[in-house]
Coordinates of C-alpha atoms and ligand atoms in Angstrom, one line a residue:
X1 CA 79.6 116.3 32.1
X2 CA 77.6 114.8 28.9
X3 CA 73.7 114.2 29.2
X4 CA 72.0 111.6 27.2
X5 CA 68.7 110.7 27.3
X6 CA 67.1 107.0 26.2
X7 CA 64.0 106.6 25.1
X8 CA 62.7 103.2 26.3
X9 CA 63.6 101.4 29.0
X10 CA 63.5 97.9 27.0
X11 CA 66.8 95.6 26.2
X12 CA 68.6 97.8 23.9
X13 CA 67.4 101.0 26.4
X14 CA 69.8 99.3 29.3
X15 CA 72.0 97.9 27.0
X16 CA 72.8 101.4 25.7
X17 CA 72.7 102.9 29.3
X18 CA 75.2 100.3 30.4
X19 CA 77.9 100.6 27.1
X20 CA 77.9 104.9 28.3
X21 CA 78.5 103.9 31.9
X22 CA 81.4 102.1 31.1
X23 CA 82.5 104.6 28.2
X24 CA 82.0 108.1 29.8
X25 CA 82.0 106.5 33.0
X26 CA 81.6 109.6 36.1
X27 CA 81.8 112.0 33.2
X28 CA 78.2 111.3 32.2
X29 CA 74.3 111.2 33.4
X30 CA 71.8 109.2 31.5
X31 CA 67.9 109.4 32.2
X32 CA 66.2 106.3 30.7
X33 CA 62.6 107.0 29.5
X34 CA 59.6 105.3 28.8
X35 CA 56.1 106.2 28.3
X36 CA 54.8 103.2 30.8
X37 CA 55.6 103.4 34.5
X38 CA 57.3 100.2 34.6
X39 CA 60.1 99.3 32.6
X40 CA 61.6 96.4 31.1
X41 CA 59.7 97.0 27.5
X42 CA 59.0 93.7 26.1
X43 CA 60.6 91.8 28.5
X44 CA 57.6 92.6 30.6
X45 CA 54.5 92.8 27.9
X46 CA 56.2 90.5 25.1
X47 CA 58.1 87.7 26.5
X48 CA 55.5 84.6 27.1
X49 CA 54.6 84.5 30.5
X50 CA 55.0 81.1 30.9
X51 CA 59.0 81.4 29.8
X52 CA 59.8 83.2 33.7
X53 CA 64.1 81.9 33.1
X54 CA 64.3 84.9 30.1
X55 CA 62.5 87.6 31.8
X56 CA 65.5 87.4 34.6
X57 CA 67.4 89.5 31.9
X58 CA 66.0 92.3 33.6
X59 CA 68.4 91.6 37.0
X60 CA 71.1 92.8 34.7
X61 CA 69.0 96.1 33.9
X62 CA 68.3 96.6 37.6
X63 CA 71.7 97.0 38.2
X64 CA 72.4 99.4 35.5
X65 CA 69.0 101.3 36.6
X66 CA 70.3 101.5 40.3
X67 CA 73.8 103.1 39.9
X68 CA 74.0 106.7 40.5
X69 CA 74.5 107.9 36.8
X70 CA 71.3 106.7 35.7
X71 CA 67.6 107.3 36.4
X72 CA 64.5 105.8 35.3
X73 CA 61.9 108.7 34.3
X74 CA 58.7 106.6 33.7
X75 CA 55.3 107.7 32.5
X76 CA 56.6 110.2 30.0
X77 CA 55.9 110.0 26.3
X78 CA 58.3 111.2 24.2
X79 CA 56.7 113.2 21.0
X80 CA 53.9 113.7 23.2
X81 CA 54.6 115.3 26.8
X82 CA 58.1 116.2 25.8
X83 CA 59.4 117.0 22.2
X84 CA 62.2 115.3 20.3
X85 CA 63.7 118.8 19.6
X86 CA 63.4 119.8 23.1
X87 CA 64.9 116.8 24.3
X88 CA 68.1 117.7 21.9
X89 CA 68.3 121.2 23.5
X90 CA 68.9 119.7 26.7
X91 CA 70.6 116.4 26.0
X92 CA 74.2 116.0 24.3
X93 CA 72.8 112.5 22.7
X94 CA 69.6 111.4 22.5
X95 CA 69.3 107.4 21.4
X96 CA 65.4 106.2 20.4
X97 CA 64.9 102.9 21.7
X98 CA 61.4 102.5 21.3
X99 CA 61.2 99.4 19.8
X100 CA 58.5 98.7 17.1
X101 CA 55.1 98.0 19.0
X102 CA 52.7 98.6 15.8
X103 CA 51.5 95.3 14.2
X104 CA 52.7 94.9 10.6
X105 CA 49.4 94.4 8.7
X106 CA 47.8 91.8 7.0
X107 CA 46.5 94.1 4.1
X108 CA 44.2 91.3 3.3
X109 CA 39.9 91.6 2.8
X110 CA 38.6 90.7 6.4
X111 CA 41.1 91.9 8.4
X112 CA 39.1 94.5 10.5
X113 CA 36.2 91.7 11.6
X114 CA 35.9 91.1 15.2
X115 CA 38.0 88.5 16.9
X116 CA 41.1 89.1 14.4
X117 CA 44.0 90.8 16.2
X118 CA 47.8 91.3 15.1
X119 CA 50.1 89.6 18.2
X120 CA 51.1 93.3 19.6
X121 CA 47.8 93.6 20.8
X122 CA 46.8 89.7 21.5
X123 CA 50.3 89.0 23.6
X124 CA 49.6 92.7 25.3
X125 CA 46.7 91.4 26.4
X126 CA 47.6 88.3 27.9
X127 CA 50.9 90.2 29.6
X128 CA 49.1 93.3 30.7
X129 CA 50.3 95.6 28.7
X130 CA 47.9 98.8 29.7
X131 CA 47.1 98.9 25.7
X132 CA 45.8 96.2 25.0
X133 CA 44.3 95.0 28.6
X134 CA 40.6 95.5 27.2
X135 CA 41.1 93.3 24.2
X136 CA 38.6 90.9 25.6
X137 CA 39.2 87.8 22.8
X138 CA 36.3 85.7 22.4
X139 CA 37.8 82.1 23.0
X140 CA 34.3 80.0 22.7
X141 CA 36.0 78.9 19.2
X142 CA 36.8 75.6 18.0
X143 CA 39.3 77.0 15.8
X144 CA 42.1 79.5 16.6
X145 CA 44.0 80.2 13.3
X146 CA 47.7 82.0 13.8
X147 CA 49.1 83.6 11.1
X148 CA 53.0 83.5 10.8
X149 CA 55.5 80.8 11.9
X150 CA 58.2 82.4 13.8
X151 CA 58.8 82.3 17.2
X152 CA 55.8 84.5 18.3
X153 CA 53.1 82.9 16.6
X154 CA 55.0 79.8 18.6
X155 CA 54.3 81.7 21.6
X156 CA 50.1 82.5 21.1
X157 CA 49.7 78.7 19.8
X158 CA 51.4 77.2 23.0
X159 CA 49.5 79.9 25.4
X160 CA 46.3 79.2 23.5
X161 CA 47.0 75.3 24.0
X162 CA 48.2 74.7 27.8
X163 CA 46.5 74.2 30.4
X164 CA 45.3 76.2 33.1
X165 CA 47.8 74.2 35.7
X166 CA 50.1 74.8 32.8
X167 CA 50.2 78.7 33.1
X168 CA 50.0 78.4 36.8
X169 CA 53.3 79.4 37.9
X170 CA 53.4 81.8 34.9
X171 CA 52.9 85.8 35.2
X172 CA 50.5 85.7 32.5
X173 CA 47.3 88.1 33.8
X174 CA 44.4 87.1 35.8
X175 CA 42.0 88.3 33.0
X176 CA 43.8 85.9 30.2
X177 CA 44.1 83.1 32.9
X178 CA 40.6 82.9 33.5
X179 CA 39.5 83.6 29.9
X180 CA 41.9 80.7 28.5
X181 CA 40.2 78.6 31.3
X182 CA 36.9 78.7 29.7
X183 CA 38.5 78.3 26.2
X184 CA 36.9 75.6 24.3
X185 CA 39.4 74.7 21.3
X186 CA 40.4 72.0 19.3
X187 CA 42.5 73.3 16.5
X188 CA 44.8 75.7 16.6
X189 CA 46.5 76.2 12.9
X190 CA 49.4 77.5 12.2
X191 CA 49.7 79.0 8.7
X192 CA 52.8 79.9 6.9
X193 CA 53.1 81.0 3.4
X194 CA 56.5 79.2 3.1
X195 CA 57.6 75.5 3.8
X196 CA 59.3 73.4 6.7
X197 CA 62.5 74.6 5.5
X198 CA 61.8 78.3 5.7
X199 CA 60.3 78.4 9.7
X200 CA 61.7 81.2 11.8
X201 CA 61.2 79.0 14.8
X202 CA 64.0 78.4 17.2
X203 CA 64.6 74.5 18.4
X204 CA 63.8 74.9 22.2
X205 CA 60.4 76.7 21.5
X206 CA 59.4 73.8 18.7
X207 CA 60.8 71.4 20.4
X208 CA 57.9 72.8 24.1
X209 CA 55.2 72.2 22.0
X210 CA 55.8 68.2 22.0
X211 CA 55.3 68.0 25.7
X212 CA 52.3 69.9 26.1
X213 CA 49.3 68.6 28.6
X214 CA 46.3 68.5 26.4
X215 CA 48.1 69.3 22.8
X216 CA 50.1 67.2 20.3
X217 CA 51.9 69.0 17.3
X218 CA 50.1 67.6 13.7
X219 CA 52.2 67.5 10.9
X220 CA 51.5 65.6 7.9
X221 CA 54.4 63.8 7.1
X222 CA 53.6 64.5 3.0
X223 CA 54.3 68.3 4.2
X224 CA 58.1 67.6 4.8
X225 CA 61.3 68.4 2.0
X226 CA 62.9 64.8 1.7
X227 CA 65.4 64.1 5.1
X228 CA 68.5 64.3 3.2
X229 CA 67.7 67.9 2.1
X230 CA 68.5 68.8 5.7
X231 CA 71.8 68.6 5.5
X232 CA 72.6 71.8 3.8
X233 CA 70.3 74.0 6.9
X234 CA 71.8 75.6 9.4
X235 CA 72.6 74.1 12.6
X236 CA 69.4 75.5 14.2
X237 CA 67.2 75.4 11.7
X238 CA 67.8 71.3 10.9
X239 CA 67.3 70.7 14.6
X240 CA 64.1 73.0 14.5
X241 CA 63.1 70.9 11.5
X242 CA 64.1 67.6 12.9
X243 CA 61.6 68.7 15.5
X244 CA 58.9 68.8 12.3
X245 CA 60.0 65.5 11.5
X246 CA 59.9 63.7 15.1
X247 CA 56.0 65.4 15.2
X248 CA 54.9 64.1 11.4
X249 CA 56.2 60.2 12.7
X250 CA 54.3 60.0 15.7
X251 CA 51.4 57.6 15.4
X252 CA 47.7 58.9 15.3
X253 CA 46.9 57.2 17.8
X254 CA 48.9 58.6 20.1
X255 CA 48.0 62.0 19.1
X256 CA 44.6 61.7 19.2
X257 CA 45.2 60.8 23.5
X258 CA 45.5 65.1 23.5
X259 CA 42.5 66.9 22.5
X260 CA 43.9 69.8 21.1
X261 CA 46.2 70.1 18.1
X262 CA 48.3 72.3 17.2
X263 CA 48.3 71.6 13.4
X264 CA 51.2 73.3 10.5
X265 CA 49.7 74.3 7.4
X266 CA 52.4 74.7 5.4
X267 CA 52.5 76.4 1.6
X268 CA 49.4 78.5 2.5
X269 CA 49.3 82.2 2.2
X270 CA 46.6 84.1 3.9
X271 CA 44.1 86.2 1.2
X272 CA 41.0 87.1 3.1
X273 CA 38.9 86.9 6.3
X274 CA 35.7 86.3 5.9
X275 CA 32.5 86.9 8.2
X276 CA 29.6 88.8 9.3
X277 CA 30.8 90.8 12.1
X278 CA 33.2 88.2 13.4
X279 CA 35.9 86.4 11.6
X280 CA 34.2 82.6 10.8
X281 CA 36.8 81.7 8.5
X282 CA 40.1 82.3 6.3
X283 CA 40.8 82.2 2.8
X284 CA 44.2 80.6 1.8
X285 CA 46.0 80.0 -1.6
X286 CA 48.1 77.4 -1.9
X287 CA 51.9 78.1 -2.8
X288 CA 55.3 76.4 -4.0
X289 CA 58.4 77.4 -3.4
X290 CA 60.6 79.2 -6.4
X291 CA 64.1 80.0 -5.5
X292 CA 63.4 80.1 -1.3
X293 CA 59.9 82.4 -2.0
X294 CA 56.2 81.6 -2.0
X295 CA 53.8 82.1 -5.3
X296 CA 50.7 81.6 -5.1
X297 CA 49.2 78.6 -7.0
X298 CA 45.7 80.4 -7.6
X299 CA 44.1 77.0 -6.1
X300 CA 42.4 78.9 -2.8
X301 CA 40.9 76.9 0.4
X302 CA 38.6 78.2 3.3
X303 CA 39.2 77.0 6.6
X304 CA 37.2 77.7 9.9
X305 CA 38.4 80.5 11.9
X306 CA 36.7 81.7 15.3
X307 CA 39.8 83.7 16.6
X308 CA 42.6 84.5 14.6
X309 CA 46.0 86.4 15.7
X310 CA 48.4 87.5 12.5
X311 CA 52.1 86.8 14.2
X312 CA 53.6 88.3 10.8
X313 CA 56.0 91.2 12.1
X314 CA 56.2 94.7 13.9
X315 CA 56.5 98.0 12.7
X316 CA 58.1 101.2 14.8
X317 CA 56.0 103.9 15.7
X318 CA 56.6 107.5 14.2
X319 CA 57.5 110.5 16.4
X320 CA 57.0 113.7 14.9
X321 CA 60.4 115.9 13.8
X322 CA 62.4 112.3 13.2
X323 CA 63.6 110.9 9.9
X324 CA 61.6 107.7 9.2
X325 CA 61.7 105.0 7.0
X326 CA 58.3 104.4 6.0
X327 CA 59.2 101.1 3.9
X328 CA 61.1 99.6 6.5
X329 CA 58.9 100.6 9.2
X330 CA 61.7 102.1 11.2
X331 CA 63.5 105.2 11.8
X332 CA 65.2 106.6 9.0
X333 CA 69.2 105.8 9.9
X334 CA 72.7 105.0 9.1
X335 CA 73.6 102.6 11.5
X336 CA 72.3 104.0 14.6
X337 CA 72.6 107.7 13.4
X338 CA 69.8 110.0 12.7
X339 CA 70.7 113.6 13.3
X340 CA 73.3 114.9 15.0
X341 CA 73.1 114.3 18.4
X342 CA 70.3 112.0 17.2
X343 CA 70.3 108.0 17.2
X344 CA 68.2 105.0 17.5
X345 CA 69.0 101.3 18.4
X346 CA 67.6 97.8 19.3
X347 CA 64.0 97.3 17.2
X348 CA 63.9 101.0 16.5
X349 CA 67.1 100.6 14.3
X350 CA 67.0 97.8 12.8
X351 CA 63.5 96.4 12.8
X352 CA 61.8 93.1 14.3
X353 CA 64.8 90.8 14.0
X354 CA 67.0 88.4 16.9
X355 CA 66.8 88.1 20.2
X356 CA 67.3 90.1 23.6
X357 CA 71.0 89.3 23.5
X358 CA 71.2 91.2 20.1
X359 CA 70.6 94.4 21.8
X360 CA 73.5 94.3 23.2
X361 CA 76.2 95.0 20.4
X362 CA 73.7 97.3 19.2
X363 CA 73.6 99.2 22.2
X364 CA 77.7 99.2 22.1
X365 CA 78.0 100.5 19.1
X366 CA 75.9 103.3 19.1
X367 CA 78.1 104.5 21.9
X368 CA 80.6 104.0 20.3
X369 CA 79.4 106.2 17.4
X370 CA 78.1 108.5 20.4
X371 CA 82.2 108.7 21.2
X372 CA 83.1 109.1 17.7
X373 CA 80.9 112.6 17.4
X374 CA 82.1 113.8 21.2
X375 CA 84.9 113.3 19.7
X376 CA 84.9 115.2 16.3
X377 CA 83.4 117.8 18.1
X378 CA 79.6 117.2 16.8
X379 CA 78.2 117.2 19.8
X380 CA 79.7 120.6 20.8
X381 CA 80.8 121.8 24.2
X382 CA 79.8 120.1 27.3
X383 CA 77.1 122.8 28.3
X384 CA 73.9 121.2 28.3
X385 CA 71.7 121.1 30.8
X386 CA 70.2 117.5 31.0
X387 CA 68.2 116.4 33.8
X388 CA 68.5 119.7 35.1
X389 CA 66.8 121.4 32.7
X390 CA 64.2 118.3 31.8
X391 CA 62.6 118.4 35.8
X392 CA 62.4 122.2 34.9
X393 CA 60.5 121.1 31.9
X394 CA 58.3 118.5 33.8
X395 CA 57.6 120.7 36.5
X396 CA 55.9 123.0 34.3
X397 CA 54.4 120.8 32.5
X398 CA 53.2 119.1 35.7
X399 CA 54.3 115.6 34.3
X400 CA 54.0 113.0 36.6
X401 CA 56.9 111.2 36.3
X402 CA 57.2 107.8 37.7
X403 CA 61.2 107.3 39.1
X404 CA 62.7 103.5 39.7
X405 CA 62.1 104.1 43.3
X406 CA 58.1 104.0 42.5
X407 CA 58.9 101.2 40.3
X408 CA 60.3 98.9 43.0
X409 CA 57.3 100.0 45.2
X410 CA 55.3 98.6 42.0
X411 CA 56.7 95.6 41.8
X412 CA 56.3 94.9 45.3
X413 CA 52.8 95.1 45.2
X414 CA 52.5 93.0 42.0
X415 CA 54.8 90.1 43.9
X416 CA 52.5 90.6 46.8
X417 CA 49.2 90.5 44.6
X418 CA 50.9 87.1 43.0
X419 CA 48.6 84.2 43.2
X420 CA 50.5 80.9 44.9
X421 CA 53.0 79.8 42.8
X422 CA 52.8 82.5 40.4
X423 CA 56.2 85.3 40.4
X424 CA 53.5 88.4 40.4
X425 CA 49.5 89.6 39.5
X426 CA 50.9 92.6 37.2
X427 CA 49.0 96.2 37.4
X428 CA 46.9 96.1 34.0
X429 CA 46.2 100.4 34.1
X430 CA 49.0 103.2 34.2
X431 CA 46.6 104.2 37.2
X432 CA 47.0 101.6 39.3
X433 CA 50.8 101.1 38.7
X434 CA 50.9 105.0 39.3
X435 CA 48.8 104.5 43.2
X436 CA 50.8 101.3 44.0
X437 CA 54.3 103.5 43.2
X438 CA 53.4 106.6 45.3
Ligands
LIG1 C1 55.9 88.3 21.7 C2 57.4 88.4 21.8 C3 58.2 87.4 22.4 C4 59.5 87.5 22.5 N1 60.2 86.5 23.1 C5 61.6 86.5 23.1 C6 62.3 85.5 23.8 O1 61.7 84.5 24.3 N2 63.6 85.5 23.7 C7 64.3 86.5 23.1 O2 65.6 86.5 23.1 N3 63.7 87.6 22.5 C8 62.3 87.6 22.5 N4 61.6 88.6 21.9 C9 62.4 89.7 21.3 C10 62.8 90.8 22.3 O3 61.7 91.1 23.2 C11 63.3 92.0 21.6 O4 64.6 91.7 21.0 C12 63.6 93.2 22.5 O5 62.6 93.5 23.4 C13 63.8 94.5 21.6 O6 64.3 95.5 22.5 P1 64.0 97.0 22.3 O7 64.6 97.7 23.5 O8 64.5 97.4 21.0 O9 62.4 97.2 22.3 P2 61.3 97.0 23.4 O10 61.6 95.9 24.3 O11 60.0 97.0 22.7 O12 61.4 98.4 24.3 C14 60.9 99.6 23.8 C15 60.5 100.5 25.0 O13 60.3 101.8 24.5 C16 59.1 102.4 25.2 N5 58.6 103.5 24.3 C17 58.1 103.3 23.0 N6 57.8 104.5 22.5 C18 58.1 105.4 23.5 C19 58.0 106.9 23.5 N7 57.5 107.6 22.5 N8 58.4 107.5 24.7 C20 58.9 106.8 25.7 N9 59.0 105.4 25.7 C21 58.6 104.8 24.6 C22 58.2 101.2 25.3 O14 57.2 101.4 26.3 C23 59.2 100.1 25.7 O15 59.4 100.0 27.1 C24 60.2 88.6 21.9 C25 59.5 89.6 21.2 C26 58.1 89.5 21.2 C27 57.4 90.6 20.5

């Protein structure tokens, strides 16, 4: 029998578990960790409430959670209750998929004023991450500015922007819902330091924030490449920008019928926050494009800024005794491998980057690579002790680990706690989600 041990229970976490299944098949076990109670990583805390249709991804986990070679062992922080070296004592392979949940910084004057949050922390808060539940935003702001124009910072503009009866079937949490209900904005800017040619935004999520309740996309028309320089983008990215362009020709005066907008500030690179206490505005510098890359102008600009949430890219946290790359803000790797014995995959590997469904080869071909060093003997003989020996562990260590039994008693409660029309209420505190599993 081979152990392995994930850490993370997030997209390339089941991905991985599911690629061993059908590789080792009844001649391996495979605990799945994670350091919350619940799993689902940021298909849970990352994924915008209001988008319910991708968060069924995790149906395809469940299954993969509930067969009898794999187990869910929540509430255990790897590098902290249990250590990576110990875990490599007991485990045949051990495959870090912890994603990246630190906020890549600004590195810009300001950035520690109140009110200015990186979108870890602001979407954590309005998902329920346990985190990031206390963030407590002030919203009384005319002006939300968000930094980055990727599909994230698509994400906090459209959240900041709908409605109330909007989020209502969403699983977004009570404490965001009635927060953004007493938001008072008008504006909400996005700011990128690159033009209508360079957005990271995907066509479906541009394309939402035309048929929003109280909010109407404002793009000055001046702003956009000439059309027929669209024809050498990428299928995605000239329908994303055809989205720009259908925004920049509708009249003001049909605008203006939505009080909110949602304006694109194109060419403008962030340089400092400025306030007393709380951010009250943001320093830009315009740029132009050379070869595909901003540089800055030196001609700077302040704009009004009550709330601002820097959408600008994610960084993977350390764990002590593993390699890492401390310029790429991952674990230090060579496509997937670490050590022997030792891998990573999904965000961990190879940073911030694609969508849920590019976990999915990357979970298949650490296995593979897991196969490879069975194989060549790397691993050595098949004499670990696995889960075995890790309840030992937790025993002594009196961890209290949360299994996908308590999970299912979890999300119970949350479907229960749901107000109408919404999927779920989520637990906000590892203690509660901890009660409502025992
Ligand atoms: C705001 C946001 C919105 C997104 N929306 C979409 C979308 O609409 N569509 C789409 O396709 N993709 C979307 N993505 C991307 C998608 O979420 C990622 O591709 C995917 O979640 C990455 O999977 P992962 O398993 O590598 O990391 P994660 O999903 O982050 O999972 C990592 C897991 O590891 C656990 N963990 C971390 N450290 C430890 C430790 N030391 N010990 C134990 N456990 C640990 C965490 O608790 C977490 O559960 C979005 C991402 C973000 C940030």
């Amino acid at each position: 029998m081979r152990h392995i041990a994930i850490i993370g229970s997030g997209p390339a976490g089941y991905y991985t578990a599911e690629a061993a299944q059908k590789a080792f098949g009844d001649e391996v076990l495979i605990d799945v960790f994670d350091r919350l109670p619940v799993p689902y990583g940021l298909i849970r805390t990352g994924v915008a409430p209001d988008h319910q249709s991708i968060k069924a991804v995790s149906k395809r986990y469940e299954k993969v959670a509930l067969s009898d070679n794999v187990r869910f062992v929540g509430n255990v922080t790897i590098g902290e209750d249990v250590s990576i070296p110990e875990l490599r004592e007991l485990y045949d392979a051990v495959v870090l998929a912890t994603g990246a949940p630190r906020d890549r910084p600004l590195d810009i004057p300001g950035e520690d004023l109140g009110n200015v949050f990186g979108s870890a922390a602001f979407v954590g808060w309005y998902n329920g991450h346990p985190q990031f539940a206390g963030l407590d935003p002030d919203l009384s702001g005319k002006t939300a500015v968000v930094i980055g124009m990727g599909n994230v910072a698509l994400d906090v503009a459209r959240i900041l922007a709908k409605t109330p009866a909007e989020l209502a079937g969403s699983d977004i949490v009570a404490h965001a819902l009635e927060a953004l209900e007493g938001s008072k904005f008008e504006r909400v800017v996005l700011l990128g330091r690159r033009g209508p040619h360079q957005i990271m935004m995907t066509p479906k999520e541009l394309g939402e924030l035309g048929e929003l309740a109280r909010a109407a996309p404002h793009i000055a028309p001046a702003d956009l490449p000439a059309p027929e320089e669209d024809a050498i983008l990428e299928p995605g990215l000239r329908k994303s920008v055809s989205h720009l362009r259908a925004y920049a020709a509708t009249p003001e005066h049909i605008r203006a019928e939505k009080p909110i907008a949602i304006e694109f500030a194109f060419l403008a690179a962030p340089k400092a926050l400025l306030g007393t206490g709380k951010v009250e505005a943001i320093e830009i510098e315009k740029t132009r494009l050379v070869h595909g890359q901003a540089e800055g102008t030196g001609e700077i600009e302040r704009l009004p800024a009550d709330l601002v949430v820097s959408c600008i890219g994610y960084r993977t946290s350390p764990i002590p005794d593993v390699p890492f790359d401390e310029r790429a803000g991952r674990f230090a790797n060579d496509e997937g491998r670490i050590l022997p014995g030792l891998y990573c995959v999904g965000w961990a590997r190879r940073g911030p980057s694609g969508t849920i469904g590019t976990n999915r080869p990357d979970g298949y071909s650490v296995v593979e690579l897991i196969a490879e060093d069975v194989e060549a003997g790397v691993l050595g003989r098949a004499t670990r002790r696995g889960r075995a020996g890790f309840d030992a562990l937790a025993q002594a260590r009196q961890l209290d680990v949360v299994t996908f039994r308590d999970w299912k008693k979890i999300e119970e409660a949350e479907e229960r706690a749901a107000r109408e029309g919404a999927p779920r209420e989520k637990f906000v505190d590892i203690e509660g989600m901890i009660k409502a599993g025992r």
